[in-house]
């Protein structure tokens, strides 16, 4: 016998967006089903990016050179790590225990064990290392070297404690975000200087297609064969098929740059506006919530209560 929908959801936990409140030194946990604020999680000042890794969430405090690791279920701080230059973004290893953080000031990728809260290794990959993505097998990273990057670093992480720069790619424009498709065959690269996207063959590193896009910079995330692309300057979220064809374009809040998805939800926070737009998997806007003075990034976790 199936449990009632409400009971089933309560037993499974509450799906929440953990949103950085950049100016208020905390994360805001927003119940995705109701849009209500579920809880606040106090952090060090200036939380910027956040990424779910297994049952944890990694928060980068770029301006103060620190990392906070939060337990997603309990919504409490598990570890605080110092000794970084300018940690920017995180790629979670598919094992749910390890992650790789880009350090823009030091031009490094830093390998972490997010469960124990330990730094495992550091490797130089190039100046201004920023947006970062990992393939579904956990063996390779692509790292954009800057907000308007002339080069993308390819990093071998088959040995998690020994990241190694293996190649540099020159994109057809100044690159911004990078995103590996869930099937492992392609990498999408967004532009920081023009209305374009490029789709690469992950194995050959050759461009398969260049697409028109809204105003730069764009950000990208994936669910199955769908890509979700945001343009904060245009105030849009576009849903694409795997071949790049647009299925839907939705108006979201201006300054909605970063975008993440999980469990059938898509979230995009408003930098400088403190908004959070919540959409379903089809790209339909469900609600827009004002949650902070500024919200740079958001991820999705399942809170235990």
Coordinates of C-alpha atoms in Angstrom, one line a residue:
X1 CA 0.0 0.0 0.0
X2 CA 1.4 3.4 -0.9
X3 CA 1.8 6.0 1.8
X4 CA -0.1 9.3 1.4
X5 CA 1.9 11.9 -0.5
X6 CA 2.4 14.1 2.5
X7 CA 3.5 11.2 4.8
X8 CA 5.8 9.8 2.2
X9 CA 7.5 13.2 1.8
X10 CA 7.9 13.7 5.6
X11 CA 9.5 10.2 5.9
X12 CA 11.9 10.9 3.1
X13 CA 12.9 14.4 4.4
X14 CA 12.3 17.9 3.1
X15 CA 13.8 19.0 -0.2
X16 CA 15.3 22.4 0.3
X17 CA 17.4 24.9 -1.7
X18 CA 20.4 26.0 0.4
X19 CA 20.9 29.6 -0.8
X20 CA 23.9 31.8 0.0
X21 CA 23.0 35.0 1.8
X22 CA 26.2 36.7 0.8
X23 CA 25.9 39.8 3.0
X24 CA 24.4 38.1 6.0
X25 CA 26.9 35.4 6.7
X26 CA 24.4 32.6 6.5
X27 CA 22.7 30.1 4.2
X28 CA 18.9 30.2 3.8
X29 CA 17.2 26.8 3.6
X30 CA 14.1 27.2 1.4
X31 CA 11.4 24.4 1.3
X32 CA 11.0 23.8 -2.4
X33 CA 7.5 22.5 -2.1
X34 CA 6.1 25.4 -0.2
X35 CA 8.5 28.2 -0.8
X36 CA 8.7 28.9 2.9
X37 CA 12.0 29.5 4.7
X38 CA 12.8 26.2 6.5
X39 CA 15.9 27.2 8.5
X40 CA 19.0 29.5 8.6
X41 CA 22.5 28.1 8.8
X42 CA 25.1 30.5 10.1
X43 CA 28.5 30.5 8.3
X44 CA 31.6 32.6 8.1
X45 CA 31.1 35.9 6.3
X46 CA 30.7 36.2 2.5
X47 CA 29.5 32.8 1.5
X48 CA 29.6 32.8 -2.3
X49 CA 29.3 29.5 -4.2
X50 CA 27.7 26.3 -2.9
X51 CA 27.6 22.8 -4.3
X52 CA 26.0 19.6 -3.0
X53 CA 28.4 16.7 -2.7
X54 CA 26.8 13.5 -1.6
X55 CA 25.1 14.3 1.7
X56 CA 27.2 17.4 2.2
X57 CA 27.3 20.9 0.8
X58 CA 30.6 22.8 0.1
X59 CA 30.5 26.6 0.5
X60 CA 33.3 28.7 -0.8
X61 CA 34.1 32.0 0.9
X62 CA 36.1 33.6 -1.9
X63 CA 36.9 36.9 -0.2
X64 CA 38.3 35.4 3.0
X65 CA 40.0 32.2 1.6
X66 CA 37.9 29.6 3.5
X67 CA 35.6 26.7 2.9
X68 CA 32.6 25.6 5.0
X69 CA 31.2 22.1 4.7
X70 CA 27.6 21.7 5.8
X71 CA 25.8 18.4 6.6
X72 CA 22.8 18.5 4.2
X73 CA 20.5 16.3 6.3
X74 CA 21.1 18.0 9.6
X75 CA 21.7 21.5 8.1
X76 CA 24.6 22.2 10.4
X77 CA 28.2 23.1 9.8
X78 CA 30.4 20.1 9.9
X79 CA 33.9 21.5 9.0
X80 CA 35.5 24.9 8.4
X81 CA 38.7 24.9 6.4
X82 CA 41.2 27.8 6.0
X83 CA 44.4 28.3 4.0
X84 CA 42.9 29.0 0.6
X85 CA 43.6 32.0 -1.7
X86 CA 40.3 32.6 -3.4
X87 CA 38.2 29.4 -3.5
X88 CA 35.6 29.8 -6.2
X89 CA 33.6 26.8 -7.3
X90 CA 33.3 23.1 -6.5
X91 CA 32.8 19.9 -8.5
X92 CA 31.6 16.9 -6.5
X93 CA 33.1 13.5 -7.2
X94 CA 30.4 10.9 -8.0
X95 CA 31.5 8.9 -5.0
X96 CA 29.9 11.6 -2.8
X97 CA 32.9 11.8 -0.5
X98 CA 35.4 13.8 -2.5
X99 CA 35.3 17.2 -4.2
X100 CA 37.5 19.5 -6.2
X101 CA 37.6 23.3 -5.5
X102 CA 39.0 25.9 -7.9
X103 CA 41.3 28.5 -6.3
X104 CA 41.5 31.5 -8.5
X105 CA 44.2 33.4 -6.6
X106 CA 46.6 30.5 -6.6
X107 CA 45.6 29.0 -9.9
X108 CA 45.0 25.6 -8.3
X109 CA 42.5 22.8 -8.0
X110 CA 42.2 21.6 -4.4
X111 CA 41.1 18.0 -3.7
X112 CA 39.0 17.6 -0.5
X113 CA 37.5 14.7 1.5
X114 CA 34.2 16.4 2.4
X115 CA 33.2 13.8 5.0
X116 CA 36.4 14.1 7.1
X117 CA 36.9 17.8 6.1
X118 CA 40.5 17.3 4.9
X119 CA 42.5 18.8 2.1
X120 CA 44.1 15.9 0.2
X121 CA 46.1 17.6 -2.6
X122 CA 46.6 20.8 -4.6
X123 CA 47.7 21.1 -8.2
X124 CA 48.5 24.1 -10.4
X125 CA 46.2 24.3 -13.4
X126 CA 46.5 28.0 -14.5
X127 CA 45.8 31.5 -13.3
X128 CA 42.2 32.5 -12.3
X129 CA 40.8 28.9 -12.1
X130 CA 37.1 29.4 -11.7
X131 CA 34.1 27.4 -13.0
X132 CA 34.7 23.7 -12.8
X133 CA 33.0 20.4 -13.9
X134 CA 33.7 16.7 -13.5
X135 CA 32.8 13.8 -15.8
X136 CA 30.4 11.2 -14.5
X137 CA 33.2 8.6 -13.9
X138 CA 35.1 11.1 -11.7
X139 CA 38.3 10.9 -13.8
X140 CA 38.5 14.3 -15.5
X141 CA 37.9 18.0 -14.7
X142 CA 37.4 20.9 -17.1
X143 CA 38.2 24.3 -15.5
X144 CA 37.6 27.7 -17.0
X145 CA 40.6 29.9 -16.3
X146 CA 38.8 33.1 -15.6
X147 CA 35.4 34.7 -15.9
X148 CA 36.3 35.5 -19.5
X149 CA 38.7 32.7 -20.0
X150 CA 41.0 32.4 -23.0
X151 CA 41.8 28.8 -21.9
X152 CA 40.1 25.8 -20.3
X153 CA 42.3 23.4 -18.2
X154 CA 41.7 19.7 -18.6
X155 CA 42.8 18.0 -15.3
X156 CA 43.3 14.2 -14.8
X157 CA 41.9 13.2 -11.4
X158 CA 41.8 9.5 -11.7
X159 CA 44.1 9.5 -8.7
X160 CA 42.0 11.7 -6.4
X161 CA 45.0 12.7 -4.3
X162 CA 47.1 13.6 -7.3
X163 CA 45.3 15.9 -9.7
X164 CA 47.4 16.5 -12.8
X165 CA 47.0 19.1 -15.6
X166 CA 46.8 17.2 -18.8
X167 CA 45.8 19.7 -21.5
X168 CA 44.7 23.3 -22.3
X169 CA 41.8 24.1 -24.6
X170 CA 41.3 27.4 -26.4
X171 CA 37.5 28.0 -26.8
X172 CA 36.1 29.9 -29.7
X173 CA 35.2 32.8 -27.4
X174 CA 36.1 33.9 -23.9
X175 CA 34.6 31.1 -21.8
X176 CA 32.7 31.4 -18.6
X177 CA 30.9 28.3 -17.3
X178 CA 31.6 24.6 -18.1
X179 CA 29.3 21.7 -17.7
X180 CA 29.6 18.0 -18.3
X181 CA 26.5 16.1 -19.6
X182 CA 25.3 13.3 -17.4
X183 CA 25.9 10.7 -20.1
X184 CA 29.6 11.7 -20.2
X185 CA 29.8 12.3 -23.9
X186 CA 29.8 16.1 -24.1
X187 CA 30.9 19.3 -22.3
X188 CA 29.0 22.5 -22.7
X189 CA 30.9 25.7 -22.5
X190 CA 29.2 29.1 -22.1
X191 CA 30.6 32.5 -23.2
X192 CA 31.7 35.4 -21.1
X193 CA 31.8 37.8 -24.0
X194 CA 29.1 37.0 -26.5
X195 CA 25.7 35.4 -27.0
X196 CA 27.0 31.9 -27.7
X197 CA 27.4 28.4 -26.3
X198 CA 29.7 25.6 -27.5
X199 CA 29.1 21.9 -27.3
X200 CA 32.3 19.8 -27.2
X201 CA 32.8 16.1 -27.8
X202 CA 34.3 15.1 -24.4
X203 CA 36.6 12.5 -25.9
X204 CA 38.1 14.3 -28.9
X205 CA 37.7 17.8 -27.4
X206 CA 36.4 19.0 -30.7
X207 CA 33.4 21.4 -31.1
X208 CA 30.3 19.7 -32.2
X209 CA 28.0 22.7 -32.3
X210 CA 27.9 26.4 -31.5
X211 CA 24.5 27.7 -30.4
X212 CA 23.0 31.1 -30.1
X213 CA 22.3 32.1 -26.5
X214 CA 21.1 35.1 -24.5
X215 CA 23.4 37.8 -23.1
X216 CA 26.6 36.6 -21.4
X217 CA 27.7 35.3 -19.1
X218 CA 25.5 32.1 -19.2
X219 CA 25.5 29.3 -16.7
X220 CA 24.5 25.7 -17.3
X221 CA 23.3 22.6 -15.5
X222 CA 21.8 19.3 -16.7
X223 CA 19.1 16.8 -15.9
X224 CA 19.2 13.7 -18.1
X225 CA 19.0 14.8 -21.7
X226 CA 18.0 18.4 -20.8
X227 CA 20.3 21.4 -20.4
X228 CA 19.2 24.4 -18.4
X229 CA 21.0 27.7 -19.3
X230 CA 20.6 30.9 -17.5
X231 CA 21.4 34.5 -18.6
X232 CA 21.4 36.9 -15.6
X233 CA 21.7 39.8 -18.0
X234 CA 18.7 38.8 -20.0
X235 CA 16.7 37.5 -17.1
X236 CA 16.0 34.1 -18.8
X237 CA 16.3 30.4 -18.2
X238 CA 16.3 28.3 -21.4
X239 CA 15.7 24.5 -21.6
X240 CA 17.6 22.7 -24.4
X241 CA 17.6 19.2 -25.8
X242 CA 20.9 17.3 -25.8
X243 CA 21.5 18.5 -29.4
X244 CA 21.1 22.1 -28.4
X245 CA 17.6 22.8 -29.7
X246 CA 15.6 25.1 -27.3
X247 CA 12.5 23.6 -25.9
X248 CA 11.4 26.4 -23.6
X249 CA 12.5 29.9 -22.5
X250 CA 11.3 31.3 -19.2
X251 CA 11.6 34.8 -17.7
X252 CA 13.3 34.7 -14.3
X253 CA 14.6 37.5 -12.1
X254 CA 17.3 39.7 -13.5
X255 CA 20.8 38.8 -12.2
X256 CA 19.8 35.1 -12.0
X257 CA 23.2 33.7 -13.0
X258 CA 24.0 30.4 -11.3
X259 CA 21.7 27.5 -11.8
X260 CA 21.5 24.1 -10.2
X261 CA 19.0 21.1 -10.3
X262 CA 18.1 18.0 -8.4
X263 CA 15.1 15.9 -7.6
X264 CA 13.1 17.5 -10.4
X265 CA 13.6 21.0 -9.2
X266 CA 15.6 23.8 -10.9
X267 CA 16.8 26.8 -8.8
X268 CA 18.5 30.0 -9.9
X269 CA 19.4 32.7 -7.3
X270 CA 19.5 36.5 -8.0
X271 CA 23.0 38.0 -7.4
X272 CA 22.5 41.5 -5.9
X273 CA 18.8 41.0 -5.6
X274 CA 18.5 38.3 -3.0
X275 CA 15.8 36.4 -5.0
X276 CA 15.4 32.7 -5.6
X277 CA 13.4 31.4 -8.6
X278 CA 12.2 27.8 -8.3
X279 CA 11.2 26.0 -11.5
X280 CA 10.1 22.5 -12.3
X281 CA 12.0 20.1 -14.6
X282 CA 10.1 21.4 -17.7
X283 CA 11.4 24.9 -17.0
X284 CA 8.1 26.3 -15.7
X285 CA 8.5 29.0 -13.0
X286 CA 6.7 27.9 -9.9
X287 CA 7.6 30.7 -7.5
X288 CA 10.0 33.6 -6.9
X289 CA 11.0 34.2 -3.3
X290 CA 12.9 37.1 -1.7
X291 CA 15.3 35.6 0.8
X292 CA 18.3 37.9 1.3
X293 CA 20.0 41.1 0.3
X294 CA 22.1 39.2 -2.2
X295 CA 22.2 35.5 -3.2
X296 CA 25.0 34.3 -5.4
X297 CA 24.4 30.6 -5.5
X298 CA 22.2 27.8 -4.4
X299 CA 22.2 24.0 -4.3
X300 CA 19.5 21.4 -3.5
X301 CA 19.7 19.0 -0.5
X302 CA 17.3 16.8 1.4
X303 CA 17.0 18.0 5.0
X304 CA 16.1 15.4 7.7
X305 CA 13.9 17.8 9.7

